[in-house]
XYZ file of C-alpha atoms in Angstrom:
429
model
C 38.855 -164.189 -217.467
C 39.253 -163.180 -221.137
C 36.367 -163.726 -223.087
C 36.539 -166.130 -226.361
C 35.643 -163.660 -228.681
C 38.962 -161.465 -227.782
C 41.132 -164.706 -228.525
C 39.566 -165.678 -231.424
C 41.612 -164.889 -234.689
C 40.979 -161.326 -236.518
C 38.270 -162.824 -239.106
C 36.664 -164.166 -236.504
C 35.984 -161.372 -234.421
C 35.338 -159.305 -237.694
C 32.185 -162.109 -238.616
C 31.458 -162.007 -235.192
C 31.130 -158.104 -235.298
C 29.398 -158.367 -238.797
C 26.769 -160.279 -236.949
C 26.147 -157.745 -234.378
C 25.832 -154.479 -236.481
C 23.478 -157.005 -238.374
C 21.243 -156.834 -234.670
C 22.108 -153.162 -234.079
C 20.726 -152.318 -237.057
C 17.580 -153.887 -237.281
C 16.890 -152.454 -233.161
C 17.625 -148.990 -234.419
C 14.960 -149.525 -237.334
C 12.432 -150.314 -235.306
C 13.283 -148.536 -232.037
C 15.148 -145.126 -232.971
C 13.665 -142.072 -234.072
C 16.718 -140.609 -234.552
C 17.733 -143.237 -236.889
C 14.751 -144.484 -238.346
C 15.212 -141.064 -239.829
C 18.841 -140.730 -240.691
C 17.932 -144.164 -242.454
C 14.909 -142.643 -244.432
C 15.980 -139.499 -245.289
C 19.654 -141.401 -246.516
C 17.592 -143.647 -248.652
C 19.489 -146.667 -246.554
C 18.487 -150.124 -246.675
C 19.670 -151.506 -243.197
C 19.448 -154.906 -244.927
C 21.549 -153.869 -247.226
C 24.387 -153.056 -245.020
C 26.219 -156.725 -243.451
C 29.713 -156.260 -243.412
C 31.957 -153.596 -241.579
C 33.094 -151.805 -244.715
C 29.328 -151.254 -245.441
C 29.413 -149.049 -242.488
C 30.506 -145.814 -244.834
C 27.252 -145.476 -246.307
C 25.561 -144.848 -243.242
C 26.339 -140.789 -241.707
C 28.218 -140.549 -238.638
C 26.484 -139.196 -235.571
C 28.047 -135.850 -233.904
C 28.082 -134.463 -230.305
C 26.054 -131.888 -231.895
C 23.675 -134.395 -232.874
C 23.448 -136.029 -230.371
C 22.401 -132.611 -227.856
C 20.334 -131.205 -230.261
C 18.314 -134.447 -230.627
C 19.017 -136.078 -227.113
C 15.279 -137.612 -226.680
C 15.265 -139.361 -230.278
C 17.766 -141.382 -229.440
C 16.194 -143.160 -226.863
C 14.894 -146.635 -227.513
C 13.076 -147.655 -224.906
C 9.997 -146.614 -222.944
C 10.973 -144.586 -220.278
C 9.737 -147.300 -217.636
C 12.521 -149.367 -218.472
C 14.786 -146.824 -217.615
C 16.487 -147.685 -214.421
C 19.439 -145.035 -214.356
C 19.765 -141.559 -215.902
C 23.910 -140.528 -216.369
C 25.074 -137.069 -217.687
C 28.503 -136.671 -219.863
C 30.491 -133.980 -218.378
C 30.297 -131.644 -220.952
C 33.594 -130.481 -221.388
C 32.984 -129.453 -225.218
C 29.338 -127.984 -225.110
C 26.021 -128.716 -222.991
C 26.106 -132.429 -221.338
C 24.025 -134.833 -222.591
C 21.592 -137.517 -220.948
C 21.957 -141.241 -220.907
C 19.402 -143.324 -220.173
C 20.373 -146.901 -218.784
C 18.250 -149.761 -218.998
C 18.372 -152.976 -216.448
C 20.161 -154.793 -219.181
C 22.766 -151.499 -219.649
C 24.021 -151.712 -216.440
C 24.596 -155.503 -216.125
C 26.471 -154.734 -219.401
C 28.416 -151.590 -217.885
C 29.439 -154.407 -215.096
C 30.346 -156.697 -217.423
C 32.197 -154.247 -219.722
C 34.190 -153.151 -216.112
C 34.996 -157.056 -214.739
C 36.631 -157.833 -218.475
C 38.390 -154.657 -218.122
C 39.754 -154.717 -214.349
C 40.632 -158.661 -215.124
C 42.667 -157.065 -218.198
C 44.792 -155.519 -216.132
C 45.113 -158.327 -214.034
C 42.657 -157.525 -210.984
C 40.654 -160.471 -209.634
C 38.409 -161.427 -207.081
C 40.644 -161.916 -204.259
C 41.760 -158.416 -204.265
C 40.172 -155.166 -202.967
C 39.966 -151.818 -205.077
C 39.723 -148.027 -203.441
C 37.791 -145.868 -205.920
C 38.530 -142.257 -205.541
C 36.078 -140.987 -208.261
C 32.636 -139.870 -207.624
C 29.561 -142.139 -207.836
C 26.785 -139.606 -207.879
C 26.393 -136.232 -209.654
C 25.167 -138.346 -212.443
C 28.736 -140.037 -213.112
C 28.647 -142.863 -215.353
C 32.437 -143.856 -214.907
C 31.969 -144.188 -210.733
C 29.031 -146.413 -211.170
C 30.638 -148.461 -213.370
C 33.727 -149.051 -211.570
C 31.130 -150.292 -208.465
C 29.543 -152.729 -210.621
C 32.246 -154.152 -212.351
C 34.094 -154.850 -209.250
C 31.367 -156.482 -207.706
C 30.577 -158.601 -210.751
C 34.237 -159.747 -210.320
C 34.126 -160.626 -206.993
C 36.276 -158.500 -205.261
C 36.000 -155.858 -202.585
C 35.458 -152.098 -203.167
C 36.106 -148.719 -200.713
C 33.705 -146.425 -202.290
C 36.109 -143.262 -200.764
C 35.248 -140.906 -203.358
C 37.146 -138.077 -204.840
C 39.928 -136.156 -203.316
C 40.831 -135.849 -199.649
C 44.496 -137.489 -199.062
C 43.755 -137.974 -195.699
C 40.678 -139.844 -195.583
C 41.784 -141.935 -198.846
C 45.409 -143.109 -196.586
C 43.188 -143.587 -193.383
C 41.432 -146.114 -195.951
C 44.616 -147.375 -197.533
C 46.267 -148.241 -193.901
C 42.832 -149.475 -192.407
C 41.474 -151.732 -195.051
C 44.655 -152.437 -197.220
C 43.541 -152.142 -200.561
C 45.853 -153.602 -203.548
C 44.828 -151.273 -206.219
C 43.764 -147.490 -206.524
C 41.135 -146.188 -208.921
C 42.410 -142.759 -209.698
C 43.333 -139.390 -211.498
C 47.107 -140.114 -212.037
C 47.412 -136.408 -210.797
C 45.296 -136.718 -207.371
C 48.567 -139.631 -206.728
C 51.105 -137.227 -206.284
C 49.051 -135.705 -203.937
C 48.568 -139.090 -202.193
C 52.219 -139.275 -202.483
C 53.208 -135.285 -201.214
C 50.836 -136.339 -197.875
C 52.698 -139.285 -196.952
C 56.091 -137.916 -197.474
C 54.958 -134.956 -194.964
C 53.641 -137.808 -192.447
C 55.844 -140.454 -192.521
C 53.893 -142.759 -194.237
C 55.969 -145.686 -196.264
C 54.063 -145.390 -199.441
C 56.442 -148.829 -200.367
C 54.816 -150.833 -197.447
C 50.965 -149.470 -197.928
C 50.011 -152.867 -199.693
C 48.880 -151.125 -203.063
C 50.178 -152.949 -206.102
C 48.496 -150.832 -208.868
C 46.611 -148.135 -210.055
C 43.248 -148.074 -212.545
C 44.148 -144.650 -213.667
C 41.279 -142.326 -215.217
C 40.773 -139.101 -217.272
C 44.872 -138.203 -217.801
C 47.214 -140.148 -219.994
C 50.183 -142.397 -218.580
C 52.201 -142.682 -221.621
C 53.378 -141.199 -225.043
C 52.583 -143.128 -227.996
C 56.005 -145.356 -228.359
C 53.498 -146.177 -224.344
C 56.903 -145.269 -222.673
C 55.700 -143.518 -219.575
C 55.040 -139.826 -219.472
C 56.558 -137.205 -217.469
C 53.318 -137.550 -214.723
C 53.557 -141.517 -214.920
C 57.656 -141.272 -214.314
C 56.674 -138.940 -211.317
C 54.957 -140.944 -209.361
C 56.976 -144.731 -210.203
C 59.985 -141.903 -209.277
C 58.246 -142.491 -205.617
C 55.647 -145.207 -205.376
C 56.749 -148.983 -206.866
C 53.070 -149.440 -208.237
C 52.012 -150.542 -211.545
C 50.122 -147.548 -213.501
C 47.013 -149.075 -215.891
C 45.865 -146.781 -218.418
C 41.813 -147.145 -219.209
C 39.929 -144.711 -221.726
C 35.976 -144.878 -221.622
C 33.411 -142.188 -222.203
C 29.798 -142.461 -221.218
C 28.787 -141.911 -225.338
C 30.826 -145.633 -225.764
C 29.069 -147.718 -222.674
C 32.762 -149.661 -223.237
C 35.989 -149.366 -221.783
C 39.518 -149.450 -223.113
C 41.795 -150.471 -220.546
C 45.722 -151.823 -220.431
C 46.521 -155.286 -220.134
C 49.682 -155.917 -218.055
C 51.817 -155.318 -221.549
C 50.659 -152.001 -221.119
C 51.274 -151.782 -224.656
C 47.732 -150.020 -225.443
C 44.198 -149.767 -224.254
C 41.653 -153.338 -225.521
C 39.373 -153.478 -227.603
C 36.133 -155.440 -226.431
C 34.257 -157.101 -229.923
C 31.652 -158.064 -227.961
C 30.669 -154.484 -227.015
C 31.743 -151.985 -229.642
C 32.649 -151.684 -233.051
C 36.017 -149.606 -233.617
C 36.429 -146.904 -236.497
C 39.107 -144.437 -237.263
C 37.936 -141.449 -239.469
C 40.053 -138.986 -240.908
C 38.164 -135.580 -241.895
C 35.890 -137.256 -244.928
C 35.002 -139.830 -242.557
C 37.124 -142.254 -244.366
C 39.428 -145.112 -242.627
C 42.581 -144.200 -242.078
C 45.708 -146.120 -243.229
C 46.841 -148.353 -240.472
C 48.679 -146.647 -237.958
C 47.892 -143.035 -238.434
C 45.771 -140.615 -235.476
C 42.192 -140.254 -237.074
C 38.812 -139.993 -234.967
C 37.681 -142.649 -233.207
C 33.948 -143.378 -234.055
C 32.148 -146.057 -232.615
C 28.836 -148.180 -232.428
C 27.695 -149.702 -229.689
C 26.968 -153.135 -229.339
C 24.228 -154.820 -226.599
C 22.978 -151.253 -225.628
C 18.943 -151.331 -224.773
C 18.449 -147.675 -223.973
C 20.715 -145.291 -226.279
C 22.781 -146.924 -228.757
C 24.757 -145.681 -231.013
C 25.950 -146.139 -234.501
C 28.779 -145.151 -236.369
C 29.158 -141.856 -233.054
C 32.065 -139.519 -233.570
C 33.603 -139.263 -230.153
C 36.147 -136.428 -231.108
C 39.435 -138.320 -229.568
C 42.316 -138.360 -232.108
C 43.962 -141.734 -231.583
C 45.545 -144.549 -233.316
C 45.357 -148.462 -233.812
C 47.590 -150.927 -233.317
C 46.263 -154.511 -234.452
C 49.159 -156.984 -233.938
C 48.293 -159.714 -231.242
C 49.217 -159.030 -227.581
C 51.755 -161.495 -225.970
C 48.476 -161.325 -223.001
C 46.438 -163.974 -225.649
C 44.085 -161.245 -227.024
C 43.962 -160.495 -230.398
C 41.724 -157.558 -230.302
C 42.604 -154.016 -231.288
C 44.430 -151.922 -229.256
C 44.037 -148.155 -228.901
C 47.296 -145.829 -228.281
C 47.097 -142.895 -225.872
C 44.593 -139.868 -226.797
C 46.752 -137.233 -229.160
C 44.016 -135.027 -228.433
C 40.168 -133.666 -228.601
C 39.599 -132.970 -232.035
C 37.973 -129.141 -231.285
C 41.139 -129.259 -228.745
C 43.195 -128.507 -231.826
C 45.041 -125.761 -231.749
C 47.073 -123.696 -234.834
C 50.114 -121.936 -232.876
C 52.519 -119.949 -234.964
C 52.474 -123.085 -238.004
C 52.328 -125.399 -235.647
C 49.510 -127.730 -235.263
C 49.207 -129.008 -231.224
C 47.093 -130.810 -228.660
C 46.685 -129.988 -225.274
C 47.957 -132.969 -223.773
C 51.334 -132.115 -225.275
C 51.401 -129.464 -223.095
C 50.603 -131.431 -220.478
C 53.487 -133.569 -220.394
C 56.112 -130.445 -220.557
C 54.466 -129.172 -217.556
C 54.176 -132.286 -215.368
C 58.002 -132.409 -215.599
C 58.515 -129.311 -213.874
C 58.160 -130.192 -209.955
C 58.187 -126.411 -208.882
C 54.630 -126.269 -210.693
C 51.630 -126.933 -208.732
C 48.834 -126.727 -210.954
C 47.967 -124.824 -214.343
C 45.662 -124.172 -217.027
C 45.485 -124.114 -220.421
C 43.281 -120.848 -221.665
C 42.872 -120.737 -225.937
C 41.422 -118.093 -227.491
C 41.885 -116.114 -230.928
C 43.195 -113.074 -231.410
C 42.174 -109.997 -233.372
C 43.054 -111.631 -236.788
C 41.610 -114.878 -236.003
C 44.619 -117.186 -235.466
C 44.800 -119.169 -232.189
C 46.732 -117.938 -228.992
C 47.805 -120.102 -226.164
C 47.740 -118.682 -222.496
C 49.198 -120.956 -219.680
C 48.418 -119.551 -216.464
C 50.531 -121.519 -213.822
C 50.503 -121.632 -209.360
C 54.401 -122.241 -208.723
C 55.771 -123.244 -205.190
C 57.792 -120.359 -205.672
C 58.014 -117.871 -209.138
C 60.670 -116.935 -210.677
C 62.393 -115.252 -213.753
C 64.203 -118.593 -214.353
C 61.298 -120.821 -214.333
C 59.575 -119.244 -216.704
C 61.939 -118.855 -218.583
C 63.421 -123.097 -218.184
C 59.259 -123.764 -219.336
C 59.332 -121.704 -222.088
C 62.966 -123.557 -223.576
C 61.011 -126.693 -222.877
C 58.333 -125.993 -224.899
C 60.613 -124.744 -227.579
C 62.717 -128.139 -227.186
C 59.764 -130.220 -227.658
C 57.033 -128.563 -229.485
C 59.305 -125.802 -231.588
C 56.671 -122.878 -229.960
C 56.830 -121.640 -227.112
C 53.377 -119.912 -225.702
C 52.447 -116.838 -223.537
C 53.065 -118.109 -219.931
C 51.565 -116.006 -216.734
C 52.285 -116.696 -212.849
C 49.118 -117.130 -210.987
C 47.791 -117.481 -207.198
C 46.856 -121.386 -206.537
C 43.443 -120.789 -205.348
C 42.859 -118.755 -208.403
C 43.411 -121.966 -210.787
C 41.657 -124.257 -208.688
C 38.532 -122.017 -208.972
C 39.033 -122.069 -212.436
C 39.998 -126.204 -212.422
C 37.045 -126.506 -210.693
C 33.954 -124.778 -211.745
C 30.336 -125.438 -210.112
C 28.787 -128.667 -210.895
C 32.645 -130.383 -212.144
C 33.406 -133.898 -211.452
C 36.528 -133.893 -212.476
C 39.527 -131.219 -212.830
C 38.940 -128.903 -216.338
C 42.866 -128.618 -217.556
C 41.596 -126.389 -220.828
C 39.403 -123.171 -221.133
C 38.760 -123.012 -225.034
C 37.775 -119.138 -225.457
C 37.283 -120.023 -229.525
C 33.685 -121.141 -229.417
């Protein structure tokens, strides 16, 4: 199941593309307040603009932007609005998507291309353990994606080992959808009753929200944790609500796809230039097909980079690597530039640490400090101090480090209204 467009050579898909922000364009004139005004105020002809380099005289669109002006941006009257979705606002207020018929049957199509990347298809069954309410976009889209492919669902929901292996053993599922983290818990609760996790039927995992490899995609310190235990394959997908689109792993697992059909793909260094093939910029894209909110030339705030050779899978689309980072994420730490996620990967290789979270904030001068408050099976001088040589080992810094009570950082992983676990507390704001 991979669509024409994605096998078609690279000038191909670019005309293709050309002819699509051609569309996109003219909708936005004539349906966009938002745009209609970016256009008039920037003096921009959208006839003008017909190729994908012509894209850099049009402004990109911010987060800020985008919650200060949420209602502009809507295209449609609101009768044709079928489904309302929130982001989760993990860097400021969330904002409201508005989903037309036509948006979801493209969400499910966007979802079937990407599970059938990864090699799911309609003779197996999937267990999602994300939520589908509390105005979720990624849940939903999962559900309608599988059943545009065909195959079976378990809408389980998140968390709960129990209840999710009662599912596994009842209704055998062959893949997971998942937090890679909520799988060593699957994992820990089998180990304590004496369930084979080798003979559970599950051949793979659709993995959400963490990333399963470092940018060479060798696996990460979580992603060698749990194939250290549980012989599955680990598929990496990236999405956000703002995109509509998914990135997901073919079986190369060599990077997440691009989908022409649905998106077109910049990445912006600071002066929102392209940057030179290969290098981490900001990913900023325009959506493609979207009736109720689309977007043009939208700064998502992910750090990532390209990699555009062809895929031994037959696809010769663009591939993204794993997220470096959120670009307010950034942090200055004694002349060292980092990203959370960085610190993510030293602690997932310590087993003795339960859970943790990342708390930034500046200090009385202004420069950035790092707090790492951490729930340990058991503490210990020792520990602390093995962490801290890791961190000087990988990153050259080593940051303030606290022992915590467990319940303590789940309160804080976990605030009211969450959907999924918060990993950083950014105090800078």
């Amino acid at each position: 199941m991979i669509p024409k467009i994605e096998q078609a050579s690279t000038l191909e898909i670019k005309a293709f593309q050309e002819g699509k922000l051609v569309e996109l364009l003219a909708y936005l004139n004539e349906n966009s307040a938002y745009y209609k005004t970016v256009f008039s105020e920037n003096n921009i002809d959208v006839h003008s603009i017909k190729t994908l380099e012509d894209l850099t005289k049009i402004p990109t669109t911010t987060k800020d932007q985008l919650q200060q002006y949420n209602d502009d941006f809507l295209c449609v009257p609101k009768s044709k609005i079928i489904d309302y979705v929130t982001t989760s606002g993990t860097l400021g207020d969330p904002v409201t998507f508005a989903l037309t018929d036509n948006d979801l049957e493209r969400l499910a199509y966007n979802e079937a291309i990407s599970f059938a990347c990864a090699g799911v298809n309609k003779e197996d069954v999937l267990q999602l353990m994300t939520t589908i309410d509390r105005r979720f976009m990624a849940g939903l889209a999962y559900f309608l994606g599988v059943r545009k492919l065909g195959a079976g669902i378990i809408r389980v929901g998140a968390g709960i080992p129990e209840l999710q292996w009662d599912s596994i053993l009842k209704f055998k599922p062959s893949y997971l959808i998942a937090v890679p983290s909520f799988l060593l818990k699957l994992i820990e609760h089998a180990e304590q009753h004496d369930i084979d996790l080798n003979n559970s039927g599950v051949k793979g995992a659709i993995c959400i929200g963490e990333p399963l490899r470092e940018q060479d995609f060798s696996l990460n310190s979580l992603s060698q944790k749990i194939k250290a235990k549980w012989n599955i394959e680990l598929y990496s997908t990236y999405a956000s609500t703002e995109m509509n689109t998914a990135f997901t792993e073919c079986e190369q697992q060599q990077g997440g796809h691009h989908h022409p059909e649905l998106i077109i793909v910049e990445i912006l260094d600071e002066k929102d230039n392209p940057v030179a093939p290969g290098e981490v910029g900001e990913l900023t894209i325009s959506t493609l097909g979207v009736e109720g909110m689309p977007l043009l030339r939208f700064k998502t705030g992910d750090m990532v980079s390209a990699h555009k050779e062809a895929c031994s899978c037959g696809r010769n689309t663009l591939r993204l690597g794993p997220v470096v980072g959120r670009k307010k994420q950034m942090i200055k730490y004694k002349g060292t530039t980092l990203y959370p996620p960085a610190m993510n990967n030293i602690l997932n290789d310590f087993n003795e640490v339960d859970s943790y979270i990342i708390e930034i904030s500046h200090n009385e001068i202004g420069t950035d400090e790092i707090l790492i408050k951490i729930a340990a099976k058991a503490t210990s001088e020792k520990l602390l101090q093995n962490i801290k040589d890791h961190f000087r080992a990988k990153l050259r810094v080593a940051p303030k480090i606290e022992f915590h009570d467990k319940k303590e950082i789940q309160k804080l992983q976990f605030p009211k209204m969450s959907r999924k676990p918060i990993l950083v507390i950014d105090k800078r704001v």
